[in-house]
Short mmCIF file of C-alpha atoms in Angstrom, two decimals:
data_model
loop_
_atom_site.label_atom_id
_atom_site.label_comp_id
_atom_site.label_asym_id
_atom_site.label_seq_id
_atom_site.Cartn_x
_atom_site.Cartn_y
_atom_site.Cartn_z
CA UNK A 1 0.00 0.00 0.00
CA UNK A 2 2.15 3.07 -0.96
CA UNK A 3 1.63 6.58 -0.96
CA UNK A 4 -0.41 8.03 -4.14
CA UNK A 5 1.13 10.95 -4.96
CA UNK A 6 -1.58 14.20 -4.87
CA UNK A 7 -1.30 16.91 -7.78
CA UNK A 8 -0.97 20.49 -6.73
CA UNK A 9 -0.97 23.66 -8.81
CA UNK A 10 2.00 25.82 -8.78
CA UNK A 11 1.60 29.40 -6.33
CA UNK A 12 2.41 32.85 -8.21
CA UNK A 13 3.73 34.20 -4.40
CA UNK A 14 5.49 31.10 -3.84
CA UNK A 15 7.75 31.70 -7.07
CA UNK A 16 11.06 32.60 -5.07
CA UNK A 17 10.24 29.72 -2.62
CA UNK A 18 11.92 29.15 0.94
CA UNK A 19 15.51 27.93 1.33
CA UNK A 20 15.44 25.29 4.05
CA UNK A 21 17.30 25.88 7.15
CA UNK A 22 20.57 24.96 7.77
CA UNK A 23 21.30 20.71 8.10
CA UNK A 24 17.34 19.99 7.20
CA UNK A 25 16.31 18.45 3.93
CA UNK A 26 13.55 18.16 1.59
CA UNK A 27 11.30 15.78 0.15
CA UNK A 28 9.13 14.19 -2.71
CA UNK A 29 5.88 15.84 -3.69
CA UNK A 30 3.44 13.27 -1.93
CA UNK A 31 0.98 14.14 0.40
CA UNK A 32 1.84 12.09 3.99
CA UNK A 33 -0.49 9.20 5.30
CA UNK A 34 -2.22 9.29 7.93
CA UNK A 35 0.81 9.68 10.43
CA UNK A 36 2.19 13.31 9.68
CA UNK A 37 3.67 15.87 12.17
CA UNK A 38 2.86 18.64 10.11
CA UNK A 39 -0.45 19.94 7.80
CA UNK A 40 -0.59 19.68 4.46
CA UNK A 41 -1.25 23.14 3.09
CA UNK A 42 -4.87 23.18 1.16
CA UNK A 43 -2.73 24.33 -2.18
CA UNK A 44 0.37 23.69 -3.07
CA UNK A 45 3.17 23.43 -5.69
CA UNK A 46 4.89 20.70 -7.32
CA UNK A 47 8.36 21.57 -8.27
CA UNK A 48 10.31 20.27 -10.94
CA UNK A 49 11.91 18.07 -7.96
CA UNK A 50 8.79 16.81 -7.22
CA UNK A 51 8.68 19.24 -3.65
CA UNK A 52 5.60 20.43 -2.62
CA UNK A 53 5.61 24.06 -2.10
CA UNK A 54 2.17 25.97 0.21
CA UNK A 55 0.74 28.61 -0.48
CA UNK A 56 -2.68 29.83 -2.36
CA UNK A 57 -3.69 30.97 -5.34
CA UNK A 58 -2.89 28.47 -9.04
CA UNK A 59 -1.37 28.57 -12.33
CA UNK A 60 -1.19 25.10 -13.26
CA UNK A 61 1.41 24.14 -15.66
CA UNK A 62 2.47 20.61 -16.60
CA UNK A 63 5.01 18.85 -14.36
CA UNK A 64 7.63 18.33 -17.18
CA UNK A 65 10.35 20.76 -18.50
CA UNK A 66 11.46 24.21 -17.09
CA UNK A 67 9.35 27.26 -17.04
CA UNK A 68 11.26 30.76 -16.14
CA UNK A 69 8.85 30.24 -13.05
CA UNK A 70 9.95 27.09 -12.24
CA UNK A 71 13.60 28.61 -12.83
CA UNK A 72 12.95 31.04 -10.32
CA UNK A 73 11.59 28.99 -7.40
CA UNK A 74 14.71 26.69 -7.56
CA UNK A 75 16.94 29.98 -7.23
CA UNK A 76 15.03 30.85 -4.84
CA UNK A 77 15.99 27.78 -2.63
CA UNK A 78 19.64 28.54 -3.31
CA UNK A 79 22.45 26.53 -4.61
CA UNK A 80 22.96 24.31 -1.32
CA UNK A 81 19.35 23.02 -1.37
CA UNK A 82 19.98 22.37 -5.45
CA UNK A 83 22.92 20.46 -4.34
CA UNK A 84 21.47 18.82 -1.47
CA UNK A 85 18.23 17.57 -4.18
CA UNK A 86 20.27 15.64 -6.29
CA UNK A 87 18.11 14.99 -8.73
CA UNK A 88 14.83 15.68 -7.19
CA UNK A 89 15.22 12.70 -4.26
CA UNK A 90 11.72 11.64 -2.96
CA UNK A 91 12.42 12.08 1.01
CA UNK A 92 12.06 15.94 0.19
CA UNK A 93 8.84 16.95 1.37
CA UNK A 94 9.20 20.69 0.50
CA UNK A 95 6.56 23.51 2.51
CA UNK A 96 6.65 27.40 2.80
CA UNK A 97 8.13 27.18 5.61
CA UNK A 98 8.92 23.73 7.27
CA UNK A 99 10.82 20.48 5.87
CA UNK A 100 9.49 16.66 5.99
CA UNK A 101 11.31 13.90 6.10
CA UNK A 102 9.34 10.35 4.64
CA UNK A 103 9.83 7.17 6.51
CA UNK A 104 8.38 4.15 5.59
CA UNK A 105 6.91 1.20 7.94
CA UNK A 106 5.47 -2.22 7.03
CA UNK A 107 3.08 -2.89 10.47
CA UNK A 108 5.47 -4.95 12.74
CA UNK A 109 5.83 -4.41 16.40
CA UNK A 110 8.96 -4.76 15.64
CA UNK A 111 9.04 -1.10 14.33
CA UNK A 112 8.12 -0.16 17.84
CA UNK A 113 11.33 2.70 17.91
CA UNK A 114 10.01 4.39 15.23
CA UNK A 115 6.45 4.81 16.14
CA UNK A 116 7.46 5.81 19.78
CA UNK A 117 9.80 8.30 18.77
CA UNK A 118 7.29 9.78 16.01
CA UNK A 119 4.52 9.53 18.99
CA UNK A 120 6.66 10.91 21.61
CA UNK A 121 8.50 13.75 19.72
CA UNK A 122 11.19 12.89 19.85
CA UNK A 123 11.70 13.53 16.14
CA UNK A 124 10.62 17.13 16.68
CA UNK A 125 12.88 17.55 19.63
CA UNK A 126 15.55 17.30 17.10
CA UNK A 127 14.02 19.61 14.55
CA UNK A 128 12.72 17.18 12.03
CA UNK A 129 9.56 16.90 10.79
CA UNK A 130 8.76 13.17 9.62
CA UNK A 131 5.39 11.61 7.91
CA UNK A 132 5.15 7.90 8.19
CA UNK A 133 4.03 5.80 5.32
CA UNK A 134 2.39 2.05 5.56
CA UNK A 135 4.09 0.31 2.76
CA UNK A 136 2.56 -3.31 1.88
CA UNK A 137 4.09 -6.56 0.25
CA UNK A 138 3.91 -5.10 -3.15
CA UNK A 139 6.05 -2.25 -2.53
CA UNK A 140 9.87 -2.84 -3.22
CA UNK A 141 10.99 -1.06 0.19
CA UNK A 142 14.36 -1.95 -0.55
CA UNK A 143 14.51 0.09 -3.92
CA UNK A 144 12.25 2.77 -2.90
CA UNK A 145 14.88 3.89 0.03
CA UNK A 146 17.63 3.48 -2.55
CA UNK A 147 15.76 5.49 -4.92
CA UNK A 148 15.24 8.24 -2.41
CA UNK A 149 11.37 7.85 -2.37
CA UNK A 150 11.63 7.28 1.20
CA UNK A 151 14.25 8.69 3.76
CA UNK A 152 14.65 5.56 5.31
CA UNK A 153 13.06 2.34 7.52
CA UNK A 154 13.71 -0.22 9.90
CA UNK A 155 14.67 -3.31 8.98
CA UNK A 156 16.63 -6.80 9.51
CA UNK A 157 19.99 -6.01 7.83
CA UNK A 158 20.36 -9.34 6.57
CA UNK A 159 17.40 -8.29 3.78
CA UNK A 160 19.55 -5.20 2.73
CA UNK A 161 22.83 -7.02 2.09
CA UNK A 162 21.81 -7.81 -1.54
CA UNK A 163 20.30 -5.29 -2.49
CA UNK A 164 23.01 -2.93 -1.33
CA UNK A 165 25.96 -5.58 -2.78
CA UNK A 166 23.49 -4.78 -6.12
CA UNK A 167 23.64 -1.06 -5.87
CA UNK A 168 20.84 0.33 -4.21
CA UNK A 169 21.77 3.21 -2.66
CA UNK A 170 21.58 2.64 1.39
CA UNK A 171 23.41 2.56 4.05
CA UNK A 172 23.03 0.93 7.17
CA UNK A 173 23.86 3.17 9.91
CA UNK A 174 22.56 1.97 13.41
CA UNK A 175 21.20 -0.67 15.54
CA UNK A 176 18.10 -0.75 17.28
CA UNK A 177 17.19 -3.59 18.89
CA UNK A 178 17.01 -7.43 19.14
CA UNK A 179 14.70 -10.00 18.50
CA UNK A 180 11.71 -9.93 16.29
CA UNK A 181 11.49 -12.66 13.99
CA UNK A 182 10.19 -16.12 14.18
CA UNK A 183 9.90 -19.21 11.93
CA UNK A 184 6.45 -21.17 13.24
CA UNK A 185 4.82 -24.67 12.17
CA UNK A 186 1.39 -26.11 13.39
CA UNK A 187 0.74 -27.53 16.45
CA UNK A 188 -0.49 -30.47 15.40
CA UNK A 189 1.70 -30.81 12.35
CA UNK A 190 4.68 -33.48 12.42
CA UNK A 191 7.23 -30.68 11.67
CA UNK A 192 9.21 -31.02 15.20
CA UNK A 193 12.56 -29.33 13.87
CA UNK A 194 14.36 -27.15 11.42
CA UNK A 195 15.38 -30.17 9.15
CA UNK A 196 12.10 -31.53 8.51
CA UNK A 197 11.22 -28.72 6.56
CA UNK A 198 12.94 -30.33 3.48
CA UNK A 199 10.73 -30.47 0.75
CA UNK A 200 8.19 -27.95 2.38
CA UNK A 201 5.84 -24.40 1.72
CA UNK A 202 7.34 -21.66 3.79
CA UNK A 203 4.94 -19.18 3.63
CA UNK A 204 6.58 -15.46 3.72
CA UNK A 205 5.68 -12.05 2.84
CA UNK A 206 8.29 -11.45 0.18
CA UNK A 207 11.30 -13.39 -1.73
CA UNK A 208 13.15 -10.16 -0.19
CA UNK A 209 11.55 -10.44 3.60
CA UNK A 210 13.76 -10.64 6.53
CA UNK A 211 12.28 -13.64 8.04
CA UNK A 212 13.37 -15.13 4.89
CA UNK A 213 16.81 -13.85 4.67
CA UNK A 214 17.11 -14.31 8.60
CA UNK A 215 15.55 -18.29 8.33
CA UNK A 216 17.68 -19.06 5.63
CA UNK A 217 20.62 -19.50 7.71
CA UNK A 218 18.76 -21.72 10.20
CA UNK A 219 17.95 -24.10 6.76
CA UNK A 220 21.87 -24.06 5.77
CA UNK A 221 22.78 -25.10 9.28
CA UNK A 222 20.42 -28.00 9.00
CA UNK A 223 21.85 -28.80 5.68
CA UNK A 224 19.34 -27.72 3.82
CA UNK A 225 20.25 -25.28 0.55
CA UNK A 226 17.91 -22.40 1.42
CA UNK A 227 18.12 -20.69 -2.33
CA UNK A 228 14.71 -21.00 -4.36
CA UNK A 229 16.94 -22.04 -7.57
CA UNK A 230 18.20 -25.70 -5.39
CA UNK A 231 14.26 -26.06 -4.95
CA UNK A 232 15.01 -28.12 -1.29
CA UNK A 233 12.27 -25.30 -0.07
CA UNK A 234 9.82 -23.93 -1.76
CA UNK A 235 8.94 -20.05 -0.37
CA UNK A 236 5.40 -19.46 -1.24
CA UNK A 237 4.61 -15.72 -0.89
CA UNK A 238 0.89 -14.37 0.87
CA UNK A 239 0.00 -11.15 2.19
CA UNK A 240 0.71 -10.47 6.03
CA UNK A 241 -3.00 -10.96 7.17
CA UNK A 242 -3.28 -14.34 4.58
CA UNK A 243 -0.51 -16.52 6.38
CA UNK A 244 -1.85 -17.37 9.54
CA UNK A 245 -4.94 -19.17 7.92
CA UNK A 246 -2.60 -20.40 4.72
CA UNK A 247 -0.92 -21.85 7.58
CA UNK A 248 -4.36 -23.50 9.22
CA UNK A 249 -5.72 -24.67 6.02
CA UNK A 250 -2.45 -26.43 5.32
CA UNK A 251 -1.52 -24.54 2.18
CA UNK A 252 1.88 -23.85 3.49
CA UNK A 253 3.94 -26.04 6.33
CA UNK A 254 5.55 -22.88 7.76
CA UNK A 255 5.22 -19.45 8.47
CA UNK A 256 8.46 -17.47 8.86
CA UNK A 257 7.58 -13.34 9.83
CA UNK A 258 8.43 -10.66 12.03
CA UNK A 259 5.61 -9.83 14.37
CA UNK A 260 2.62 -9.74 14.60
CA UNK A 261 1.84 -11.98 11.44
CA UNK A 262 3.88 -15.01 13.39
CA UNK A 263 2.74 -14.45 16.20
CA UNK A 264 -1.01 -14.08 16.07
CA UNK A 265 -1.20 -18.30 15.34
CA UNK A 266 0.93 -18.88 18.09
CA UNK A 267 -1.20 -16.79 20.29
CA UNK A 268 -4.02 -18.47 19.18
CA UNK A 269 -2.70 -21.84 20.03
CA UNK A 270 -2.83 -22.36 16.56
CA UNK A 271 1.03 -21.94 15.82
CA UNK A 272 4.32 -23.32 17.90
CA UNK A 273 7.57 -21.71 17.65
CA UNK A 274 10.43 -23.26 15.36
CA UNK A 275 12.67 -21.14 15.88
CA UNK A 276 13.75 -17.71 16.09
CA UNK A 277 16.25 -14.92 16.05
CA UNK A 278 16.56 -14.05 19.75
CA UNK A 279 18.57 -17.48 20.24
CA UNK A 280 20.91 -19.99 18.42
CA UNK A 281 24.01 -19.96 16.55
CA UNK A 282 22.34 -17.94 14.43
CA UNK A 283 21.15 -15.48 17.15
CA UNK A 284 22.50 -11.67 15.95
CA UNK A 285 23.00 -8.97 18.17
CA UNK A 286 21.06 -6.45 16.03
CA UNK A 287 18.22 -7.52 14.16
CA UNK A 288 16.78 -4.14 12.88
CA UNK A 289 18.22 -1.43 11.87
CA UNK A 290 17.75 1.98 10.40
CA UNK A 291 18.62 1.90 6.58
CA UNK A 292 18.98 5.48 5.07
CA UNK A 293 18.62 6.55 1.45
CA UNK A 294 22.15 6.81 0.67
CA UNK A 295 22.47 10.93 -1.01
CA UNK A 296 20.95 11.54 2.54
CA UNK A 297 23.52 10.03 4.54
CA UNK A 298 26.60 11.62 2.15
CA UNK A 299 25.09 15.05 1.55
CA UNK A 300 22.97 15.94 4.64
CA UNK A 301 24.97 13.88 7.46
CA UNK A 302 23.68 16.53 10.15
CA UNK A 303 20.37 15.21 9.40
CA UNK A 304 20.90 11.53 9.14
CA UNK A 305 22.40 11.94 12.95
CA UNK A 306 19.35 13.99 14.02
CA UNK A 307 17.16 11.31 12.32
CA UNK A 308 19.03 8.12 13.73
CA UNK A 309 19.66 9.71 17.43
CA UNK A 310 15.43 10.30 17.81
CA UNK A 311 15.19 7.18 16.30
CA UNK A 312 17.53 5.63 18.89
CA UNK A 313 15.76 7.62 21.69
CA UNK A 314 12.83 5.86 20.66
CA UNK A 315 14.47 2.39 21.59
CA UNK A 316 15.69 3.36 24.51
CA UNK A 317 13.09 4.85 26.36
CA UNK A 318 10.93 1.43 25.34
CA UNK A 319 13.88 -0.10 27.45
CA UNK A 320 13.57 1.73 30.32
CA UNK A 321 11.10 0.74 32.62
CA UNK A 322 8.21 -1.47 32.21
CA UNK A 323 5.63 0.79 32.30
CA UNK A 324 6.86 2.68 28.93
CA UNK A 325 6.44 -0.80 27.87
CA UNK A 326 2.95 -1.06 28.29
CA UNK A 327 2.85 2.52 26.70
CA UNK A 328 4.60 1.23 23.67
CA UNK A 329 2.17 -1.74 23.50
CA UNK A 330 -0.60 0.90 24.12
CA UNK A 331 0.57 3.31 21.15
CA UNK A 332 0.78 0.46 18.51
CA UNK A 333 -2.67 -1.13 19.32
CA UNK A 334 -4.72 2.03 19.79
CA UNK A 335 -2.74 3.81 16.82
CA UNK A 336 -3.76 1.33 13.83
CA UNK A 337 0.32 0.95 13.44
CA UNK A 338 0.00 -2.78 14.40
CA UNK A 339 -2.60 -5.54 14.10
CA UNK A 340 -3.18 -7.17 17.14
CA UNK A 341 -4.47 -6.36 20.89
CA UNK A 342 -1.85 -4.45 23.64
CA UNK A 343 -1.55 -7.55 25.54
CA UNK A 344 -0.27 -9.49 22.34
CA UNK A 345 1.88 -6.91 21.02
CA UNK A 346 3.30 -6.16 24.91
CA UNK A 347 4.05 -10.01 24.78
CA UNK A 348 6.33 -9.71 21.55
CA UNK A 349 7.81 -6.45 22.97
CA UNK A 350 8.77 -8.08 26.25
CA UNK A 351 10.57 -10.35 24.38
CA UNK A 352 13.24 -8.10 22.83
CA UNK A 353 16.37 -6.12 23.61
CA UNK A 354 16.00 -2.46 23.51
CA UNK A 355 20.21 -1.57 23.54
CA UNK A 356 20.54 0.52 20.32
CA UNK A 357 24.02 1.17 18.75
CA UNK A 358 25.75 2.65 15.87
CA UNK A 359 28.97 2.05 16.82
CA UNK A 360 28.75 -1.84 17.28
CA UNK A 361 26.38 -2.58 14.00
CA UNK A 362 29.70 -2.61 11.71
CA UNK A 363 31.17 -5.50 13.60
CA UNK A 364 28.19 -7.01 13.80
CA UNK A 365 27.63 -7.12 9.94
CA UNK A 366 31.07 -9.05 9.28
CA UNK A 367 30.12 -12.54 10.75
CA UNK A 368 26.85 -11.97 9.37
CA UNK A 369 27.81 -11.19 6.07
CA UNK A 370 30.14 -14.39 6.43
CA UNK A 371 27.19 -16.76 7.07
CA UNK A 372 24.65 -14.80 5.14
CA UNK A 373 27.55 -15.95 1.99
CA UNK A 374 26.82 -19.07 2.37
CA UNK A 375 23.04 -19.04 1.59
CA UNK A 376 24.15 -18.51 -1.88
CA UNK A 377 22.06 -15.15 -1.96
CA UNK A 378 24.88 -12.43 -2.28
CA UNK A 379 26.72 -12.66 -5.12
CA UNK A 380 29.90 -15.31 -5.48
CA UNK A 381 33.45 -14.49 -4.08
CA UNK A 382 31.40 -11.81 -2.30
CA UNK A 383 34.37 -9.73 0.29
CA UNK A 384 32.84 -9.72 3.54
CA UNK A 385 35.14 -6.55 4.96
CA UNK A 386 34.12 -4.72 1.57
CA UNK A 387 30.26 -5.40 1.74
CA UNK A 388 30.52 -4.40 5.34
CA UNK A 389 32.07 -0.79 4.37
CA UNK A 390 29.21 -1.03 1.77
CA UNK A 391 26.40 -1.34 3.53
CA UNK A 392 27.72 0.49 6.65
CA UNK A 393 27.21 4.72 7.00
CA UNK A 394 29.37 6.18 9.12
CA UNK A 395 27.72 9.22 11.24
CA UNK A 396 30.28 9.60 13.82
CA UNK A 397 27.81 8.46 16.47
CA UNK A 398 29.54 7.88 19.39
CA UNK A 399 27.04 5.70 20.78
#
């Protein structure tokens, strides 16, 4: 479910626009979702960088090609916010007089830092102005951060390691907590360990998903070749809320998902626990992470730190005392972010790590990159140092 993007007509008084401040930057032309700090002006103007521009009054002209106008209003935001655009990068999110940044979210408690530090301002304690947007399956998170259509998102950074080997432009550039994933089977199925899944359905949300990426190692230490091409498993992809009763109905012998979409069968008694990424060989310290749209990280670093240190204050203030716990649990029921009641969600929560870190992700991605070879998902003779100063953005985050 991504963002549709809203037309706006182009403002005669907004024709010298409004330079951002120093260290913010600005955004695609799309209107927010439903989780936005800031209003969306009644009219606005859609620059040729796709920014979105308030103000009243119209003059529509069409999107494409230069106008002396449109000449104007990009002076008129000065050469450092040309520089910083780059092309017209979608996290811009361009008003009269304050700056968005776009951050996308699929639904999982896991995501839990994010929502609390959108819900609890910490976000606008550092100056930043974010709008967060539900992606679903369809959406290619993984390209849209890379292409700049979102700022950034949490994830498991074993699902960005091929993408990023590929070229997608993001970086990796802090932990935020661990545990979240989980690789279930039916209760009264005869699937009783890892191995047995030979020759079985493992229902997931995407061929990209981080349960998959994550799982996969589990399957290679059973000695089973996790890769759809060596067809020894056969990942059969469902929408989140169609797993859980793919998984009753017997149409897949597995579920492997972040939570809530694993957990809600287990919860139900429907569902045990095969095995998951809070314990094991296979156990990680950090199992999401923030991923940044690359042009941000290299040409607006100021911001990437604000962005990443709310984002961290998010994680940590989960961690510190039960009671912001049950607020967490609280925010994500009663806020539409997750599917699923408090007490489930406070369950899952209770069950992770809330330690963020930038400065120990990077050693954390070597030994994973050095397993994560061995799926046969990254590409051969693949350098594990080299991917590792790939994938990894470098804030100067001390913490």
């Amino acid at each position: 479910m991504s963002e549709r993007d809203e037309g706006a007509h182009e403002s005669p008084d907004q024709s010298e626009g409004t330079a951002p401040s120093e260290g913010t930057v600005p955004s695609e032309g799309t209107a927010p979702s439903e989780h936005s700090q800031s209003t969306v002006p009644a009219e606005g103007t859609v620059l040729p960088s796709g920014a979105v521009v308030g103000g009243a009054g119209s003059d529509p002209e069409p999107a494409a090609g230069w106008s002396r106008r449109k000449a104007l209003t990009a002076a008129g935001l000065g050469v450092g916010a040309l520089a910083a655009l780059g092309g017209g990068a979608g996290w811009w999110f361009l008003r009269k007089d304050t700056v968005e940044l776009r951050l996308a979210h699929g639904g999982g408690v896991c995501e839990a830092p994010l929502y609390v530090a959108y819900e609890k301002g910490f976000f606008a304690k550092e100056g930043l102005k974010v709008a967060l947007s539900k992606v679903g399956g369809q959406e290619d998170t993984h390209a849209a951060v890379g292409s700049g259509k979102y700022a950034g998102t949490p994830g498991i950074f074993f699902s960005w390691l091929k993408p990023i080997e590929d070229g997608q432009n993001v970086k990796l550039v802090a932990g935020l907590h661990e545990g979240c994933l989980r690789l279930v089977v039916r209760k009264d199925g005869p699937i009783k360990a890892v191995g047995q899944l030979r020759g079985k359905k493992i229902g997931v949300s995407g061929l990209q998903s981080s349960a998959l990426n994550f799982f996969s190692l589990d399957l290679l230490e059973a000695g089973i070749a996790p890769s759809p091409e060596a067809k020894q498993v056969e990942w059969v992809v469902y929408d989140d809320d169609a797993l859980p009763k793919a998984l009753e109905k017997g149409d897949i012998d597995a579920i492997a998902a972040s939570d809530p979409v694993a957990l809600l069968p287990v919860s139900s008694g429907q569902a045990v626990v095969l095995s998951d990424n809070r314990h094991g060989h296979n156990a990680e310290q950090y199992c999401c992470a923030t991923a940044l749209n690359g042009d941000l990280v290299r040409k607006q670093p100021d911001v990437a730190r604000k962005l990443v240190t709310a984002w961290a204050e998010g994680s940590r203030w989960i961690g510190e005392s039960e009671a912001n716990l049950h607020e967490t649990a609280d925010i994500e029921a009663s806020r539409n972010y997750v599917a699923g009641t408090r007490e489930q969600i406070e369950g899952a929560l209770s069950t992770y790590s809330f330690h963020p870190s930038a400065k120990k992700l990077k050693p954390a991605l070597i030994p994973g990159i050095e397993k994560f070879a061995k799926t046969g998902f990254l590409n051969p003779g693949t350098d594990p140092q080299k991917l590792a100063d790939k994938v990894y953005g470098d804030l100067g985050l001390d913490w």
